[in-house]
CSV table of C-alpha atoms (C1' of nucleotides) in Angstrom, one decimal:
chain,number,residue,atom,x,y,z
A,1,MET,CA,6.9,-6.2,-44.8
A,2,SER,CA,4.3,-3.6,-45.5
A,3,VAL,CA,3.8,-2.7,-49.1
A,4,ASN,CA,0.8,-0.4,-48.7
A,5,ARG,CA,0.7,2.0,-45.8
A,6,LYS,CA,-2.7,3.2,-45.0
A,7,THR,CA,-1.9,6.9,-45.1
A,8,LYS,CA,-4.5,9.7,-44.9
A,9,SER,CA,-3.9,10.5,-48.5
A,10,PHE,CA,-4.2,6.9,-49.6
A,11,LYS,CA,-7.6,6.5,-47.8
A,12,LEU,CA,-8.9,9.8,-49.3
A,13,ILE,CA,-8.2,8.6,-52.8
A,14,MET,CA,-9.3,5.0,-52.2
A,15,ASP,CA,-12.6,6.4,-50.9
A,16,VAL,CA,-13.3,8.2,-54.2
A,17,PHE,CA,-12.9,5.0,-56.2
A,18,ASN,CA,-15.0,3.0,-53.7
A,19,GLU,CA,-17.9,5.5,-54.0
A,20,ASN,CA,-17.5,6.1,-57.6
A,21,LYS,CA,-17.4,3.5,-60.4
A,22,ASN,CA,-16.5,6.0,-63.0
A,23,ALA,CA,-13.1,6.5,-64.6
A,24,ILE,CA,-11.7,9.6,-63.0
A,25,SER,CA,-8.9,11.6,-64.5
A,26,ALA,CA,-5.7,12.0,-62.5
A,27,ILE,CA,-5.8,15.8,-62.9
A,28,TYR,CA,-9.3,15.9,-61.5
A,29,LEU,CA,-8.2,14.3,-58.3
A,30,VAL,CA,-5.1,16.6,-58.1
A,31,ASP,CA,-7.5,19.5,-58.3
A,32,GLN,CA,-10.1,18.0,-55.9
A,33,PHE,CA,-7.5,17.4,-53.2
A,34,SER,CA,-5.3,20.4,-53.9
A,35,ASN,CA,-5.7,21.5,-50.3
A,36,LYS,CA,-5.3,18.1,-48.7
A,37,MET,CA,-2.2,16.7,-50.6
A,38,ASN,CA,0.4,17.5,-53.1
A,39,LYS,CA,-0.2,16.7,-56.7
A,40,THR,CA,2.9,14.5,-56.8
A,41,THR,CA,1.3,12.4,-54.1
A,42,VAL,CA,-1.9,12.0,-56.1
A,43,TYR,CA,0.1,10.7,-59.1
A,44,ARG,CA,2.2,8.4,-56.9
A,45,ILE,CA,-0.8,6.9,-55.2
A,46,LEU,CA,-2.5,6.3,-58.4
A,47,ASP,CA,0.6,4.7,-59.8
A,48,ARG,CA,0.8,2.4,-56.8
A,49,LEU,CA,-2.9,1.4,-57.0
A,50,GLU,CA,-2.4,0.6,-60.6
A,51,ASN,CA,0.7,-1.6,-60.1
A,52,ASP,CA,-1.1,-3.3,-57.3
A,53,GLY,CA,-3.9,-4.2,-59.8
A,54,ILE,CA,-6.5,-2.2,-57.7
A,55,LEU,CA,-7.1,0.3,-60.4
A,56,HIS,CA,-6.6,0.3,-64.1
A,57,SER,CA,-5.9,3.2,-66.3
A,58,PHE,CA,-6.3,4.4,-69.9
A,59,ILE,CA,-5.8,7.5,-71.9
A,60,ASP,CA,-8.9,9.4,-73.0
A,61,LYS,CA,-9.6,11.3,-76.2
A,62,GLN,CA,-8.1,14.5,-74.6
A,63,GLY,CA,-4.9,12.7,-73.7
A,64,LEU,CA,-5.8,12.7,-70.0
A,65,LYS,CA,-5.0,9.7,-67.9
A,66,ARG,CA,-8.0,8.2,-66.3
A,67,TYR,CA,-8.3,5.6,-63.6
A,68,ALA,CA,-11.1,3.3,-62.5
A,69,LYS,CA,-11.5,0.6,-60.0
A,70,ASP,CA,-11.0,-3.0,-61.2
A,71,SER,CA,-14.0,-5.3,-60.2
A,72,ASP,CA,-14.4,-8.9,-60.5
A,73,ASP,CA,-16.9,-8.8,-63.4
A,74,ASN,CA,-14.6,-6.5,-65.3
A,75,SER,CA,-13.2,-8.8,-68.1
A,76,ILE,CA,-9.7,-8.2,-69.5
A,77,THR,CA,-11.0,-6.3,-72.5
A,78,HIS,CA,-13.9,-3.9,-71.4
A,79,PRO,CA,-14.6,-0.7,-73.1
A,80,HIS,CA,-14.8,2.8,-71.6
A,81,PHE,CA,-17.5,5.1,-72.3
A,82,LEU,CA,-16.8,8.9,-72.4
A,83,CYS,CA,-19.7,11.4,-72.4
A,84,GLN,CA,-18.9,14.4,-74.6
A,85,ASP,CA,-21.3,16.6,-72.6
A,86,CYS,CA,-20.7,16.0,-69.0
A,87,GLY,CA,-17.3,14.4,-69.3
A,88,ILE,CA,-18.1,11.5,-67.1
A,89,SER,CA,-16.3,8.3,-68.1
A,90,THR,CA,-17.7,4.8,-67.2
A,91,CYS,CA,-16.4,1.3,-67.5
A,92,VAL,CA,-18.8,-0.6,-69.7
A,93,LYS,CA,-19.4,-4.1,-68.5
A,94,VAL,CA,-19.6,-5.6,-71.9
A,95,ASN,CA,-17.1,-7.9,-73.7
A,96,ILE,CA,-15.8,-6.7,-76.9
A,97,THR,CA,-15.0,-9.5,-79.3
A,98,LEU,CA,-11.6,-8.9,-80.5
A,99,PRO,CA,-11.1,-9.5,-84.2
A,100,ASP,CA,-8.8,-12.4,-84.9
A,101,ILE,CA,-5.8,-10.9,-86.6
A,102,SER,CA,-3.2,-13.5,-87.5
A,103,GLU,CA,-0.5,-11.0,-88.3
A,104,TYR,CA,-0.4,-9.7,-84.7
A,105,ASN,CA,0.0,-11.0,-81.2
A,106,ILE,CA,-2.4,-9.0,-79.3
A,107,LYS,CA,-1.6,-8.7,-75.6
A,108,SER,CA,-4.0,-5.9,-74.4
A,109,SER,CA,-6.4,-3.5,-75.9
A,110,GLU,CA,-8.2,-0.2,-75.1
A,111,HIS,CA,-11.6,0.6,-76.3
A,112,LEU,CA,-13.0,4.0,-75.9
A,113,LEU,CA,-16.7,4.8,-76.8
A,114,ILE,CA,-17.5,8.5,-77.2
A,115,GLY,CA,-21.0,9.9,-77.3
A,116,THR,CA,-23.8,11.0,-74.9
A,117,CYS,CA,-24.9,9.4,-71.7
A,118,LYS,CA,-28.4,8.8,-70.6
A,119,ASP,CA,-28.5,11.7,-68.3
A,120,CYS,CA,-27.3,14.2,-70.9
A,121,LEU,CA,-29.7,12.8,-73.5
A,122,SER,CA,-32.7,13.5,-71.2
A,123,ASN,CA,-31.6,17.1,-70.6
B,1,MET,CA,-11.5,30.2,-103.3
B,2,SER,CA,-8.6,28.0,-102.4
B,3,VAL,CA,-8.9,26.3,-99.1
B,4,ASN,CA,-5.8,24.3,-99.2
B,5,ARG,CA,-2.6,25.8,-100.6
B,6,LYS,CA,-0.1,23.3,-102.0
B,7,THR,CA,2.9,24.5,-100.0
B,8,LYS,CA,6.2,22.7,-99.8
B,9,SER,CA,5.5,21.7,-96.3
B,10,PHE,CA,2.0,20.4,-97.0
B,11,LYS,CA,3.4,18.2,-99.8
B,12,LEU,CA,6.2,16.9,-97.6
B,13,ILE,CA,3.7,15.7,-95.0
B,14,MET,CA,1.2,14.5,-97.4
B,15,ASP,CA,3.9,12.3,-99.1
B,16,VAL,CA,4.6,10.6,-95.9
B,17,PHE,CA,1.0,9.5,-95.4
B,18,ASN,CA,0.7,8.5,-99.1
B,19,GLU,CA,3.7,6.2,-98.9
B,20,ASN,CA,3.0,5.0,-95.4
B,21,LYS,CA,-0.3,3.4,-94.3
B,22,ASN,CA,0.8,3.4,-90.6
B,23,ALA,CA,-0.4,5.7,-88.0
B,24,ILE,CA,2.4,8.3,-87.4
B,25,SER,CA,2.8,10.4,-84.3
B,26,ALA,CA,2.9,14.1,-84.6
B,27,ILE,CA,6.1,14.3,-82.7
B,28,TYR,CA,7.8,11.9,-85.1
B,29,LEU,CA,7.0,14.2,-88.0
B,30,VAL,CA,8.1,17.3,-86.0
B,31,ASP,CA,11.4,15.5,-85.4
B,32,GLN,CA,11.7,14.1,-89.0
B,33,PHE,CA,11.2,17.5,-90.6
B,34,SER,CA,12.9,19.6,-87.9
B,35,ASN,CA,15.2,21.0,-90.6
B,36,LYS,CA,12.5,21.6,-93.2
B,37,MET,CA,9.8,23.2,-91.3
B,38,ASN,CA,8.8,24.6,-87.9
B,39,LYS,CA,7.1,22.2,-85.4
B,40,THR,CA,4.1,24.5,-85.3
B,41,THR,CA,3.7,24.1,-89.0
B,42,VAL,CA,3.7,20.3,-88.7
B,43,TYR,CA,0.9,20.4,-86.0
B,44,ARG,CA,-1.2,22.9,-88.0
B,45,ILE,CA,-0.8,20.9,-91.3
B,46,LEU,CA,-1.9,17.8,-89.4
B,47,ASP,CA,-4.8,19.7,-87.9
B,48,ARG,CA,-6.0,20.9,-91.3
B,49,LEU,CA,-5.7,17.5,-92.9
B,50,GLU,CA,-7.7,16.0,-90.1
B,51,ASN,CA,-10.5,18.7,-90.4
B,52,ASP,CA,-10.6,18.1,-94.2
B,53,GLY,CA,-11.2,14.4,-93.4
B,54,ILE,CA,-7.9,13.4,-95.2
B,55,LEU,CA,-6.4,12.1,-92.0
B,56,HIS,CA,-7.9,10.8,-88.8
B,57,SER,CA,-6.2,10.8,-85.4
B,58,PHE,CA,-6.3,9.0,-82.2
B,59,ILE,CA,-4.2,9.0,-78.9
B,60,ASP,CA,-1.9,6.1,-78.2
B,61,LYS,CA,-1.1,4.4,-75.0
B,62,GLN,CA,1.8,6.9,-74.4
B,63,GLY,CA,-0.6,9.9,-74.9
B,64,LEU,CA,1.0,10.7,-78.2
B,65,LYS,CA,-1.3,11.9,-81.0
B,66,ARG,CA,-1.2,9.7,-84.1
B,67,TYR,CA,-2.4,10.3,-87.5
B,68,ALA,CA,-3.2,8.0,-90.4
B,69,LYS,CA,-4.7,8.4,-93.8
B,70,ASP,CA,-8.3,7.7,-94.3
B,71,SER,CA,-9.0,5.2,-97.0
B,72,ASP,CA,-12.3,4.0,-98.6
B,73,ASP,CA,-12.3,0.7,-97.0
B,74,ASN,CA,-11.7,2.1,-93.6
B,75,SER,CA,-15.0,1.7,-91.8
B,76,ILE,CA,-16.1,4.2,-89.2
B,77,THR,CA,-15.0,2.0,-86.4
B,78,HIS,CA,-11.7,0.3,-87.2
B,79,PRO,CA,-9.0,-0.5,-84.6
B,80,HIS,CA,-5.4,0.5,-84.4
B,81,PHE,CA,-2.6,-1.8,-83.7
B,82,LEU,CA,0.4,-0.6,-81.8
B,83,CYS,CA,3.5,-2.8,-81.7
B,84,GLN,CA,5.1,-2.6,-78.3
B,85,ASP,CA,8.5,-3.5,-79.6
B,86,CYS,CA,9.0,-1.4,-82.7
B,87,GLY,CA,6.4,1.2,-82.0
B,88,ILE,CA,4.8,1.0,-85.5
B,89,SER,CA,1.1,1.7,-85.5
B,90,THR,CA,-1.2,0.4,-88.1
B,91,CYS,CA,-4.8,0.8,-89.1
B,92,VAL,CA,-6.4,-2.7,-88.9
B,93,LYS,CA,-9.0,-3.2,-91.6
B,94,VAL,CA,-11.4,-5.2,-89.5
B,95,ASN,CA,-14.8,-4.0,-88.2
B,96,ILE,CA,-15.3,-4.2,-84.5
B,97,THR,CA,-18.7,-5.1,-83.7
B,98,LEU,CA,-19.7,-2.4,-81.1
B,99,PRO,CA,-21.8,-3.8,-78.2
B,100,ASP,CA,-25.3,-2.4,-78.2
B,101,ILE,CA,-25.6,-0.3,-75.0
B,102,SER,CA,-28.9,1.2,-74.7
B,103,GLU,CA,-27.9,3.6,-72.0
B,104,TYR,CA,-25.6,5.5,-74.3
B,105,ASN,CA,-25.8,7.2,-77.6
B,106,ILE,CA,-22.4,6.2,-79.1
B,107,LYS,CA,-21.1,8.7,-81.8
B,108,SER,CA,-17.6,7.4,-82.3
B,109,SER,CA,-15.1,5.0,-80.8
B,110,GLU,CA,-11.4,4.4,-80.5
B,111,HIS,CA,-9.9,0.9,-80.5
B,112,LEU,CA,-6.3,0.4,-79.7
B,113,LEU,CA,-4.8,-3.1,-79.8
B,114,ILE,CA,-1.4,-3.5,-78.2
B,115,GLY,CA,1.0,-6.4,-78.8
B,116,THR,CA,3.7,-7.6,-81.0
B,117,CYS,CA,3.6,-7.3,-84.8
B,118,LYS,CA,4.7,-10.1,-87.2
B,119,ASP,CA,8.1,-8.6,-88.0
B,120,CYS,CA,8.9,-8.3,-84.3
B,121,LEU,CA,7.6,-11.8,-83.7
B,122,SER,CA,10.1,-13.4,-86.1
B,123,ASN,CA,13.0,-11.5,-84.7
C,1,DA,C1',5.7,2.3,-25.7
C,2,DC,C1',10.3,3.0,-28.1
C,3,DT,C1',13.2,2.7,-31.9
C,4,DA,C1',14.8,2.2,-36.3
C,5,DC,C1',14.1,2.0,-41.0
C,6,DA,C1',11.7,1.9,-45.1
C,7,DA,C1',7.8,3.9,-47.3
C,8,DA,C1',5.3,8.0,-48.3
C,9,DT,C1',5.1,12.9,-48.8
C,10,DG,C1',6.0,17.9,-50.0
C,11,DC,C1',8.3,21.0,-52.6
C,12,DA,C1',10.4,22.9,-56.4
C,13,DA,C1',12.3,22.4,-60.6
C,14,DC,C1',11.9,20.0,-64.8
C,15,DT,C1',10.2,17.5,-69.1
C,16,DG,C1',7.9,17.1,-73.3
C,17,DA,C1',3.8,17.4,-76.3
C,18,DA,C1',1.0,20.6,-77.9
C,19,DT,C1',-0.9,25.5,-78.4
C,20,DT,C1',-1.0,30.6,-79.1
C,21,DG,C1',-0.1,35.4,-80.6
C,22,DC,C1',1.8,38.0,-83.9
C,23,DA,C1',4.8,39.5,-87.4
C,24,DA,C1',6.7,37.9,-91.8
C,25,DT,C1',6.2,35.1,-96.0
C,26,DA,C1',4.3,33.1,-100.0
C,27,DA,C1',0.5,30.8,-102.9
C,28,DG,C1',-2.4,31.6,-106.4
C,29,DG,C1',-6.8,34.1,-108.2
C,30,DG,C1',-7.8,38.2,-110.8
D,1,DC,C1',2.3,41.4,-111.7
D,2,DC,C1',-0.4,42.6,-107.8
D,3,DC,C1',-3.1,42.0,-104.0
D,4,DT,C1',-5.5,39.3,-100.6
D,5,DT,C1',-5.2,36.0,-97.2
D,6,DA,C1',-3.7,31.4,-96.2
D,7,DT,C1',0.4,29.7,-94.3
D,8,DT,C1',4.6,29.7,-91.9
D,9,DG,C1',8.4,30.9,-88.3
D,10,DC,C1',9.6,32.2,-83.9
D,11,DA,C1',9.3,32.7,-79.2
D,12,DA,C1',6.8,32.3,-75.4
D,13,DT,C1',3.3,29.7,-72.9
D,14,DT,C1',0.4,26.0,-71.3
D,15,DC,C1',-0.5,22.0,-69.0
D,16,DA,C1',-0.3,17.1,-67.6
D,17,DG,C1',2.9,14.4,-65.7
D,18,DT,C1',7.8,13.3,-63.7
D,19,DT,C1',12.0,13.6,-60.9
D,20,DG,C1',15.5,14.5,-57.2
D,21,DC,C1',15.9,15.2,-52.7
D,22,DA,C1',15.1,16.4,-48.0
D,23,DT,C1',11.6,15.6,-44.5
D,24,DT,C1',7.9,13.2,-42.4
D,25,DT,C1',5.3,9.2,-41.0
D,26,DG,C1',3.7,4.3,-40.6
D,27,DT,C1',4.7,0.2,-38.7
D,28,DA,C1',7.5,-4.0,-37.6
D,29,DG,C1',10.4,-5.6,-34.2
D,30,DT,C1',12.0,-5.4,-29.7
DNA sequence: ACTACAAATGCAACTGAATTGCAATAAGGG
DNA sequence: CCCTTATTGCAATTCAGTTGCATTTGTAGT
């Protein structure tokens, strides 16, 4: 019973995340591969990859859905950094200590840090 | 030179945030006031209130823009809690200690905690 | 290698939040 | 009360993302 067929489209998208540790927006990939595959395909592959636990997603400040590859040293709650200047979004490998709030039962969390990255600072 | 006219629409929306400390989605207000004002008006009033520093906004897990009133004891970086069950979103009055990441210059941050609120836990 | 069947894709139409342009309305200072 | 201009309504538009359905394509089993 195959759950994930290694199609051309699948491989193309997987390659991007293997070569790039940044959080990439769905719409960017749609654009990037507009001549290789349909946009619906991009969204569905990303969906599958997330359901399989290979990618994780979050919604950035502009409301765009971004995906990044899960790696072993990514803890459950790790923040994402979004550079205002170049738009590059990276997973920050730092644990955020969640405040202990007795009134709530917290199951997951999203942390988005917005600012300027090293590259843009030096330009 | 008046910058903020006290229109009926403005007052209606302001009242909501004065009576409710929760983070309310723009679309909820559009819906709520659909017979009192145009949806464009709702969006524009929210925009103005944010620019004037009276409200602040963030984008929730569903990609909806939510607004909440700024209060004095809201520090710059305070998290928002979103209840998966009832959908109510509240500003959590706890400081999140930002990790010190030397590679980035962090200007602002968004923290979204997702789980179940006290009311929903007891039901 | 062939077949059959489920998974994956393409296409076109659709959804739903948010935005824009422009004409009409109304707040409030003088 | 008048005049300026901030604010609003309306309709059309944008844009990311989704859905239904017919077609194609992997791949497991023979």
